[in-house]
Amino acid sequence: MKQEKIYLKDYKGPAFSVDSINLDFVINEDFCRVVAKSKMNRTEDGAELRLNGVELKLVSVKIDGTPLKTDQYQITEEELIIPSTPKKFELEIETELQPQHNTSLEGLYKSNGIFCTQCEAQGFRKITYFLDRPDVMTSYSVTIEADKKKYPVLLSNGDRIKIEDLGNGRHKAFWRDPHKKPCYLFALVAGDLGVIRDTFTTSSGRKVNLEVYAVHGKQERCWHAMESLKKSMKWDEETFGLEYDLNDYMIVAIDDFNAGAMENKGLNIFNSRLVLADSNSATDVDFHSIESVVAHEYFHNWTGNRVTLRDWFQLSLKEGLTVFRDQEFSADMTDRGVQRIEDVDALRTGQFAEDAGPNSHPVRPESCMAVDNFFTMTIYEKGSEVIRMMQTIVGRKGFRKGMDEYFKRHDGQAVTTEDFAAAIAEPNGKDFTQFKRWYHQSGTPVVHVTEAYDQAKGEYTLSLEQTCPPTPNQPHKEPFHIPLMMGLLDKNGKELALNCDKIQVNTDGKNLIELKERKETFVFKGLKERPVLSFLREFSAPINLRWEAGEDDLYFLMEKDTDSFNRREMAQKLGLNLLHNLIARHREGKPLNIDNRYLKAISATIRDADMDPSFKAKMLQIPSHAILAQEEEVLDSEAFHNARITLRSAIARENRTQLLDIYHKYHGVEPKSHDPKVFGHRALKNQALHYLAELHDLEILAIANKQYWEAQNMTDRMTALMILADTESEFRDKALSDFYNNWKNDSVVINKWFTAQATTTRKQTLEDVKALTKHPAFNITNPNNVYSLLRAFGANIVRFNDPKTDAYEFYADKILEIDAKNPQVAARLCAAFNFVKKLDPVMKEKAIKQIKRMVAVESLSKNSRELLQSSI
Ligand code: TRP
Ligand code: ZN
C-alpha cells in the first residue's frame, strides 16, 4: 500500500476525456462480471493512459475491439497503465468482482442479500479500471443482469429504459442517465426490496416519481422519509429556484453502510437508520435527523451533482454548501432559533475539538494521505459556517443572487471553492480576497473583547483583537474577515440605536461589524447610559469569544437579550464558569458548593411560564463533558463528572416540584405526534425527568420505570431506558432485557440498546462494553453496531478516560481488528484519541503507548495511520 501524501499544488487536469461509458453487470452468487466500454479521447499529445483500479481481477482489456497483449499494458497495485493509445478509441475492460467478500463497504458489496454500491470518494476503482477523479464527467448507460427471483429490483442512475426477461430465470435492466457525472456518483442496487411510491409535481409542472425502497416488511417505515423528500423538493424550488431534473427519484435503505447517506444521481443510497422510522421504533431526534439527511442528499442534486468538484481538496464546495442548505431547510421546518443552537452545539463539540487537535486542517486542505479522511466536521460543519458568513455579509437577497450566478456560470462543470466565492462576491460588488482565508487557514480564531464607557462624552468603545492559535503546518495566521452581528441594550433590555460609522445593516436588517484588522476599535455615540453589549448574535462567525463581561451583564443578557441564541449562550457561559470553579475545587480536594445566583437564574428559567418549551430545554442544558474537555487545561474525567453531577443534582433539588410539574404537564400528551412543537414539549419533559433522576430517589426512579414500560413512543422509551441504564436499581436489568427481547431482530433499533449501555457513567461501563462486543447481536462488520457501541464509548469522556481501566488498550485492539476489514470505519474511531495532549502525564503515556502500538502495525490502513500518527 502506498503511504505518500497527495498535494493540491500537484493538481493537473486529466489527459483524457470520456464521451460516454457503457457498464454491463452480470451478477452471480459467487462472482460478478463487469464490462466497461468507454469512448475515450486523448487530449494531451503522447500522454499515457493511467486508470485507477484497486483489488480488481482483470479479465481482459481491449482497444477498438482488439485485446491488448500483456506487453501493451502494465498493472500495479493501484493502476492499469497503457503507455500508448490512439487519439480517439473505444476502451473495453472486463473485470471480475466478489462483492460477497467485500467488507470495506466501498465499491460493489452485499448487505443483507442486497447488492449495492458506494463509490464516493474512490470506490468506483474497486468496480472497474477508470479515471476515478471528479473532474472526469461522462454519460452512463448501465445494464444489470441477475437472478429474477432473488433480485427482482434492479436499479441504477437516471432513466429506466426497459427490463428484459431472459427466459432462464434471469432478467436484465437497462438504465441511462441523461446527465454527465463523475464516477463517484454512480450507483447500482440489486435485491429483493419492498417499496413505497408517491409523486411530486415540480414548479414547471413535471411529474416526478418518488420511490423509497427497504427490505420487505420495513417499507411502511419509509413514509417519513418520503414526506421529507417532498418537503425538500418544494423548499429548494421556493428558496433557490432549483427544480429536480429527472423523471424518477429513488432512495434505498441499506443496513451496512459506512456513512449516513449518499447522493448518487437519482438513486440515493441511505444507511437504514436514516430512512426507517415510525413512532414505535424511532425517537424524535431520529425523525429530525431523517428529515435533514433526506434533504441534504436531495440538495446535493444541484450542489454536488449538477455542479461538482474539480478535485477532492474542494470537497467543502459541495459539503459545506449542502450542510448550509440543509440547516436552513431545518430552520424553516422547525424553529430557527433552536435549530441554530443545535447546529452550533454540534460545531463546537465536534469541529472545534477537531480544529484544536492533532488533525486540524483547513476547510480547503492542501494535502492528505487518504481521501476518505476528508469527510470531517471541518469540511462539513465549518464549511457550512463559511457559507453562512458569506450570506451574513451580502444578506439573503444578495446570497440568492450569488447562487443564481454560481449555477449560471458553472452548471455541468467541476469547479473549486474559489469559483464559488467569486460567484457570490462579484454580483454583490464584494471583495472576498481576505475572506477566503477562512478556506485556507485552519484553527478556530479567538476574538478578545474589551469595553469602555465614557459617561461624560456619552461614548461606548468596543475594542476587538483577533488571534488564531497555531495549528499543524500553520504557526502564524493572517487576520480573518469576521462578520460580527451585535446589538446594544439599554437597562430595560431594549435595543439602542447604533450610532457608529463602522456599523453596517445588511439586507436582512441585521446590524453587523466586519472585523478585518488584527485590532480594531468601534466607537458608539449618543449613549446617555452604559449599554449592555450583545455580541456574536446567532453565532455569526465560528470563533471563540474571549469576553470578560461582568456577571451582572451575563445574567441580564441571559434573561433579556432579544437574540435567543445569545440568551442561551449566556446561560452556557455562566454554567461553564461555575463548572470551571467546581472542577478546580475538586482537583484541590475542596468541597463543591454551588453559587446561589446561578441556581436562582436557572430556577427562574424552569419557572418561566412564557418561555417556549423547546427553547427552555436548550436553556436548561449545562455544558457537556466534550465542551469541558475543550475549555479545561487538563482533561480530568473524574473532576468533570463530579462537577457536573453536583451541579445537576443541585438544580434538581432546588426545583423538584417544578420539574415534576413540567413532567406531568407534558407527559403522555399527543404521544404519537411528529409535530416539532410536540417534539419540544417532549424534549423538555424528558429533560425534567433526567434532572430529577439525579436525585436518586425511589419515587423518581419509579416514574422513569413506569415511563419505560408504558411508553407509547420510542422517545419516551429510550429516555427512560437511558436513565435506568445509568443506575444500579433493580429496574435496570429488567428494562434492558425487555428492550433486547423486543428489538433483537431489528437491526436499526438494537443499536440504541448498545448506545444506552456504552454511554453510562457507571464504573463498570467498560466491562459491559467488552461483554457486548461478544454478544450475538453485535456484529463487528456492521458499521452501525460499531458506531453505536464502540464509537459511543470512545466519546464517553468519563469512562473512556477512566484512569482505573485499560479502556485505551481495549479500544486500540478494536480499532486494529476493524481496520483490517474496513479502514473507513476504523478511522472514524480514531478521533477518541484527539484529546491526548490534554491528559495528565500518566494517562497521556498510556494513550500514546496504544497509539504507537497501532501505528507499528505494518498493515494498518493509510486512513487510520494518517489520523493516529499525528498524535505522537
Ligand atoms: N457524500 C455523502 C454525504 O455527505 C457522504 C458519504 C457517503 C461518504 N458515503 C460515504 C463519505 C462514504 C465517506 C465515505 O452526503
Ligand atoms: Zn453531503
PDB file of C-alpha atoms and ligand atoms in Angstrom, residues 118 120-121 184 257-263 296-297 300 318-319 372 375 380 824 828, ligand 1:
ATOM      1  CA  GLN A 118     -20.711   3.091  -2.561  1.00  0.00           C
ATOM      2  CA  GLU A 120     -17.623   8.199  -3.061  1.00  0.00           C
ATOM      3  CA  ALA A 121     -14.859   9.029  -2.700  1.00  0.00           C
ATOM      4  CA  TYR A 184     -18.265   8.806  -7.604  1.00  0.00           C
ATOM      5  CA  PHE A 257     -23.231   1.482   5.280  1.00  0.00           C
ATOM      6  CA  ASN A 258     -20.087   3.357   6.281  1.00  0.00           C
ATOM      7  CA  ALA A 259     -21.600   6.819   6.373  1.00  0.00           C
ATOM      8  CA  GLY A 260     -25.047   8.367   6.692  1.00  0.00           C
ATOM      9  CA  ALA A 261     -26.219   8.501   3.116  1.00  0.00           C
ATOM     10  CA  MET A 262     -25.028   9.059  -0.428  1.00  0.00           C
ATOM     11  CA  GLU A 263     -26.327  11.426  -3.075  1.00  0.00           C
ATOM     12  CA  HIS A 296     -29.132  17.046   2.449  1.00  0.00           C
ATOM     13  CA  GLU A 297     -28.871  14.292  -0.157  1.00  0.00           C
ATOM     14  CA  HIS A 300     -26.770  17.654  -3.482  1.00  0.00           C
ATOM     15  CA  LYS A 318     -20.370  20.671  -2.104  1.00  0.00           C
ATOM     16  CA  GLU A 319     -20.454  19.537   1.531  1.00  0.00           C
ATOM     17  CA  ASP A 372     -11.704   9.278   2.767  1.00  0.00           C
ATOM     18  CA  PHE A 375     -15.104  13.722   5.319  1.00  0.00           C
ATOM     19  CA  TYR A 380     -18.857  19.838   6.557  1.00  0.00           C
ATOM     20  CA  GLN A 824     -13.118   3.834   6.813  1.00  0.00           C
ATOM     21  CA  ARG A 828     -13.790   7.082  12.443  1.00  0.00           C
TER      22      ARG A 828
HETATM   23  N1  TRP B   1     -21.432  12.450   0.264  1.00  0.00           N
HETATM   24  C1  TRP B   1     -22.037  11.874   1.421  1.00  0.00           C
HETATM   25  C2  TRP B   1     -22.827  12.991   2.056  1.00  0.00           C
HETATM   26  O1  TRP B   1     -22.307  13.863   2.684  1.00  0.00           O
HETATM   27  C3  TRP B   1     -21.051  11.302   2.407  1.00  0.00           C
HETATM   28  C4  TRP B   1     -20.684   9.887   2.201  1.00  0.00           C
HETATM   29  C5  TRP B   1     -21.487   8.898   1.827  1.00  0.00           C
HETATM   30  C6  TRP B   1     -19.435   9.275   2.447  1.00  0.00           C
HETATM   31  N2  TRP B   1     -20.799   7.731   1.802  1.00  0.00           N
HETATM   32  C7  TRP B   1     -19.559   7.927   2.158  1.00  0.00           C
HETATM   33  C8  TRP B   1     -18.221   9.738   2.874  1.00  0.00           C
HETATM   34  C9  TRP B   1     -18.504   7.052   2.297  1.00  0.00           C
HETATM   35  C10 TRP B   1     -17.168   8.859   3.006  1.00  0.00           C
HETATM   36  C11 TRP B   1     -17.303   7.517   2.712  1.00  0.00           C
HETATM   37  O2  TRP B   1     -23.973  13.109   1.870  1.00  0.00           O
END
